[in-house]
Tab-separated table of C-alpha atoms and ligand atoms in Angstrom:
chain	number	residue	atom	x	y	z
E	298	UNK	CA	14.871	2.570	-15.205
E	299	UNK	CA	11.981	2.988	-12.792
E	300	UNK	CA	9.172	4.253	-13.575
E	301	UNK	CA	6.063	4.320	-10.864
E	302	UNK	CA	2.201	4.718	-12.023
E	303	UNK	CA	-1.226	3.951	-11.495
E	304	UNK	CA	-2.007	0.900	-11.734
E	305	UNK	CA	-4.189	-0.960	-14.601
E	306	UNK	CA	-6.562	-4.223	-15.515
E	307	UNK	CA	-3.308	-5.231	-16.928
E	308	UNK	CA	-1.051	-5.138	-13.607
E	309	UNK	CA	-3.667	-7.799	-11.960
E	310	UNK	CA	-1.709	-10.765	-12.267
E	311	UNK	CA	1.297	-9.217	-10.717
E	312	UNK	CA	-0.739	-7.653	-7.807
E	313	UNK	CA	-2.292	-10.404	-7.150
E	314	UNK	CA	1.011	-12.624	-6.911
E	315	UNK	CA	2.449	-9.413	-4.617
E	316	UNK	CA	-0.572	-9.555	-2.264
E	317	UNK	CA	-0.388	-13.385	-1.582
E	318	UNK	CA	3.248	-12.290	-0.288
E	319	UNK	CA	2.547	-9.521	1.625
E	320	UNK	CA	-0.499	-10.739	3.187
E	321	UNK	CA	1.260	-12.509	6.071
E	322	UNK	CA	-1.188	-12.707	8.881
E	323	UNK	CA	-4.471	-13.351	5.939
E	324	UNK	CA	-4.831	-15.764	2.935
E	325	UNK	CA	-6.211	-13.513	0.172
E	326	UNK	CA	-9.002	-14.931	-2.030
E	327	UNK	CA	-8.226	-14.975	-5.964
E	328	UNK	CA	-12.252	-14.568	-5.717
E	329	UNK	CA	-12.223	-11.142	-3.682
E	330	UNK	CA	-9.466	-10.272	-5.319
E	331	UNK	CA	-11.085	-10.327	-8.656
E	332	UNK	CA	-14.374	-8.757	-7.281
E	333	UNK	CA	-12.177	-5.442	-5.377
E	334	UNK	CA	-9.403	-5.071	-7.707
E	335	UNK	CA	-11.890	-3.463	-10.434
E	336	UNK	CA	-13.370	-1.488	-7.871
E	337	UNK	CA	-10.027	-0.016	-6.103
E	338	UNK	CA	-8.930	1.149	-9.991
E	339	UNK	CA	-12.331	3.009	-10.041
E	340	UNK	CA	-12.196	4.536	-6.438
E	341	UNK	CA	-11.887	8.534	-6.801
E	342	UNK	CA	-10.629	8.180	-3.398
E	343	UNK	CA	-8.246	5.322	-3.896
E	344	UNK	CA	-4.108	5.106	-5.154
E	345	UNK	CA	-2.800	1.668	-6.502
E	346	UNK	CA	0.083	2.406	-7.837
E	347	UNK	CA	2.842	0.278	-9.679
E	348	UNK	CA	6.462	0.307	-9.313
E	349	UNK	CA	8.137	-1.039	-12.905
E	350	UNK	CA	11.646	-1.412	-13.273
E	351	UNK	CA	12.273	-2.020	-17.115
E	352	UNK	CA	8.806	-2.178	-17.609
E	353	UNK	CA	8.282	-4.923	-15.416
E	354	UNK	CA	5.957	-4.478	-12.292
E	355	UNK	CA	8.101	-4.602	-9.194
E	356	UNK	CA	6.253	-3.401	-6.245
E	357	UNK	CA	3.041	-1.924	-5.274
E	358	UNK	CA	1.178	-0.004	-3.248
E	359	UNK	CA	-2.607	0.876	-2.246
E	360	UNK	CA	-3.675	3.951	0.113
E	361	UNK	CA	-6.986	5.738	0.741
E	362	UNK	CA	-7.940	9.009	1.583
E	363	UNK	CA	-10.507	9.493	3.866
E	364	UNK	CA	-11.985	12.727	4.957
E	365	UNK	CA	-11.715	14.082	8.385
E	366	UNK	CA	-13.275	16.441	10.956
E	367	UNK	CA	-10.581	15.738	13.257
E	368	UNK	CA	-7.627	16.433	10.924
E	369	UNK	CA	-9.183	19.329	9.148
E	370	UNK	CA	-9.449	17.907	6.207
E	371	UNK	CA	-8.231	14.439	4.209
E	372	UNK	CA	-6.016	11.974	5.573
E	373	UNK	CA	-4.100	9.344	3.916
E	374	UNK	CA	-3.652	5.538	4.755
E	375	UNK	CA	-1.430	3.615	2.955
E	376	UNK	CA	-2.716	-0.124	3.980
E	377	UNK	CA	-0.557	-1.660	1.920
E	378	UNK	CA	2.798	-1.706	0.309
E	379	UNK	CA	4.996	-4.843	-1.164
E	380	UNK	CA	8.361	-4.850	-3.259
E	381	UNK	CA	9.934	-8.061	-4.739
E	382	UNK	CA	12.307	-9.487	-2.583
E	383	UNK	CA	15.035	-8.856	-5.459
E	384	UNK	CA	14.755	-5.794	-5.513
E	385	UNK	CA	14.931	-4.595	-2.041
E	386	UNK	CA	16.813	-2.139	-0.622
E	387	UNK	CA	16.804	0.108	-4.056
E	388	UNK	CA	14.770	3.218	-3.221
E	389	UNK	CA	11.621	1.641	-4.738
E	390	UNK	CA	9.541	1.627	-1.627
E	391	UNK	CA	10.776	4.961	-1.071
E	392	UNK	CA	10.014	5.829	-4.145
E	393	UNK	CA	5.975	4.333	-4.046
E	394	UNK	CA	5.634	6.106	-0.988
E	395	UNK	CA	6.734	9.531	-2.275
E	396	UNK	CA	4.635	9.274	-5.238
E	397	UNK	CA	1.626	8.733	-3.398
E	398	UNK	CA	2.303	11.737	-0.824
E	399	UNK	CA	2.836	13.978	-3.874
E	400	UNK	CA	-0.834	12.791	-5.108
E	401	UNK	CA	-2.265	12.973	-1.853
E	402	UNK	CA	-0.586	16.097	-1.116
E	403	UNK	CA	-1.655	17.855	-4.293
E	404	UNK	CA	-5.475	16.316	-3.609
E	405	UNK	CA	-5.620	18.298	0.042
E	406	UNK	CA	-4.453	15.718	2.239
E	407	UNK	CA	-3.272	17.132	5.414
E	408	UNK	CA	-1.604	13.531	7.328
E	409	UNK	CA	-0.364	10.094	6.041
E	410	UNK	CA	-0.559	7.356	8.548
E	411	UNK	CA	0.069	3.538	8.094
E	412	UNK	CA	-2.052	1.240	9.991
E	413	UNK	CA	0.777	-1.063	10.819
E	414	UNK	CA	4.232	-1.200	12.572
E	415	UNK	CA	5.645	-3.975	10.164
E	416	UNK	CA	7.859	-1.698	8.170
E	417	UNK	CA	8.658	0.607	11.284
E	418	UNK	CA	12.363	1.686	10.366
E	419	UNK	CA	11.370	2.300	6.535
E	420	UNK	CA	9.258	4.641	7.626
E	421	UNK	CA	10.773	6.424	9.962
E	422	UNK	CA	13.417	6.376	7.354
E	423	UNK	CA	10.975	8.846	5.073
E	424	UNK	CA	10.430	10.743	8.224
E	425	UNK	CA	7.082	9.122	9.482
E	426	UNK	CA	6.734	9.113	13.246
E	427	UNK	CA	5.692	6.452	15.888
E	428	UNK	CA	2.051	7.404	16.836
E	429	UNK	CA	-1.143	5.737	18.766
E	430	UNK	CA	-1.168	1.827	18.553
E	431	UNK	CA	-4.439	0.329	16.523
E	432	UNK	CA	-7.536	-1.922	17.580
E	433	UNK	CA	-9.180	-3.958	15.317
E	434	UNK	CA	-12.222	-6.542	15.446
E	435	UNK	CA	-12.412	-8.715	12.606
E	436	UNK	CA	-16.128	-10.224	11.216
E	437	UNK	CA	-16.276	-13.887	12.816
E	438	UNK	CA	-15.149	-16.034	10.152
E	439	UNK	CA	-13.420	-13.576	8.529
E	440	UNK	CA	-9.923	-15.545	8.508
E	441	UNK	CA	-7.098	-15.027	10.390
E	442	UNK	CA	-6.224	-12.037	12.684
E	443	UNK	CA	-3.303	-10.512	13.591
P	722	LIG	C1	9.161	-2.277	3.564
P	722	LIG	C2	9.529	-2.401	2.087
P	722	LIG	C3	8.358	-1.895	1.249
P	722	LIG	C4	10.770	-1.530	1.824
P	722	LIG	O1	10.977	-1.482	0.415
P	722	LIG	P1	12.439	-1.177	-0.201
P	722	LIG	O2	12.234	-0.880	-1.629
P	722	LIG	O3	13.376	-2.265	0.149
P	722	LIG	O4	12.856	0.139	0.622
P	722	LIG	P2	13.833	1.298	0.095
P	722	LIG	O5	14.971	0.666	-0.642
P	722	LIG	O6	13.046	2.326	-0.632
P	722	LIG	O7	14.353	1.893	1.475
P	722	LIG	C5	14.058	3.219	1.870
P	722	LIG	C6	14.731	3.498	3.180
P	722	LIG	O8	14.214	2.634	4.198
P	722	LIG	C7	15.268	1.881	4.792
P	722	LIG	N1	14.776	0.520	5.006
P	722	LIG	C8	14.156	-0.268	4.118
P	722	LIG	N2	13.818	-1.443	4.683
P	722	LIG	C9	14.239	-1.366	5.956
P	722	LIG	C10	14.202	-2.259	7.050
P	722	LIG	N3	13.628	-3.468	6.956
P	722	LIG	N4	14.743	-1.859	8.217
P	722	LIG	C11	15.326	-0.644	8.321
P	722	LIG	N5	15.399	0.258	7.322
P	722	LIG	C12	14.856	-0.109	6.160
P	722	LIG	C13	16.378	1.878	3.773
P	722	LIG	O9	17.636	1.714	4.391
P	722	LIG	C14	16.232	3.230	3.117
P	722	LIG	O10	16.831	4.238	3.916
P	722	LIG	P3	17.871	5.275	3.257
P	722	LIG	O11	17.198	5.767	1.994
P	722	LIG	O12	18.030	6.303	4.288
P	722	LIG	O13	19.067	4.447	2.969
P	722	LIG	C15	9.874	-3.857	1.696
P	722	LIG	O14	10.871	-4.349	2.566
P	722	LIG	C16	8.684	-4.814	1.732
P	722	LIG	O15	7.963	-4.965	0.738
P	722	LIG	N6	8.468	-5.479	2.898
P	722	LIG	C17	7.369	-6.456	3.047
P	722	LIG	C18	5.998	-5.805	3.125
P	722	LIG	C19	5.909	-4.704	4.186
P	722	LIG	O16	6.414	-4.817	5.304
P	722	LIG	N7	5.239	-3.598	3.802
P	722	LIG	C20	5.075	-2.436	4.659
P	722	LIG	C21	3.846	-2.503	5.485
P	722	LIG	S1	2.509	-1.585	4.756
């Protein structure tokens, strides 16, 4: 059975073993990671939420929602999203995705983007849309870009 929900203090270790796989292009810091984590589960305007199957963690994802002139109103990013490779392929991303649109929905937000085209064809899958392309500048030292 899957079940999906915020996450806790208690889904750290399995985040944290998630990240360092989904984090192809960085080399997350146990040390940051212990420092943010806390502060993400405490963010009113934050959504880490856990994919279990059985009870066990099996995915994850974190978005923000960020208010807008623009947009007329909240928008949400989803900046990241990881399932176990074995379990791929059985609605579970899907399913972390829809989750957090029904929150984010249901808070006001009025867009969902992704910062990335990694995952392209799952999300235009759940009906996302090929938009503008991103820029980024990274703080010298920082680690490694993309
Ligand atoms: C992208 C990812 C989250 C998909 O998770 P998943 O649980 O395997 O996806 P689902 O089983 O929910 O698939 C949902 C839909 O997307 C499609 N899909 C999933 N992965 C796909 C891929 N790589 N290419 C094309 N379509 C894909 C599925 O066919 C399915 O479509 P359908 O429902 O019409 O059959 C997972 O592959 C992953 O963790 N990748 C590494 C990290 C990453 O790229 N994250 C996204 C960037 S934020």
């Amino acid at each position: 059975m899957l079940s999906i929900d915020p996450a806790t203090t208690e889904d750290a270790t399995a985040i944290w073993g998630f990240l360092q796989r989904f984090a192809t292009s960085y080399a997350p810091s146990r040390e940051a990671f212990g420092r943010n984590y806390p502060r993400l589960l405490e963010g009113e305007d934050s959504d880490i939420l856990v994919a279990r199957r059985s009870g066990i963690a099996v995915g994850y994802l974190l978005a923000h929602r960020s208010l807008t002139l623009f947009a007329g109103g909240p928008i949400l990013e989803i900046i990241e999203l990881y399932v176990d490779e074995a379990h791929r392929g059985e609605g579970i991303g899907r399913a972390l995705v829809q989750a957090v649109l029904d929150r984010a929905w249901a808070a006001g937000c009025v867009e969902a983007v992704v910062p990335t085209r990694r995952a392209e064809e799952f999300y235009e899958a759940l009906g996302f849309q090929p938009s503008a392309t991103y820029l980024k500048l990274r703080l010298l030292g920082g680690g490694e870009s993309d």
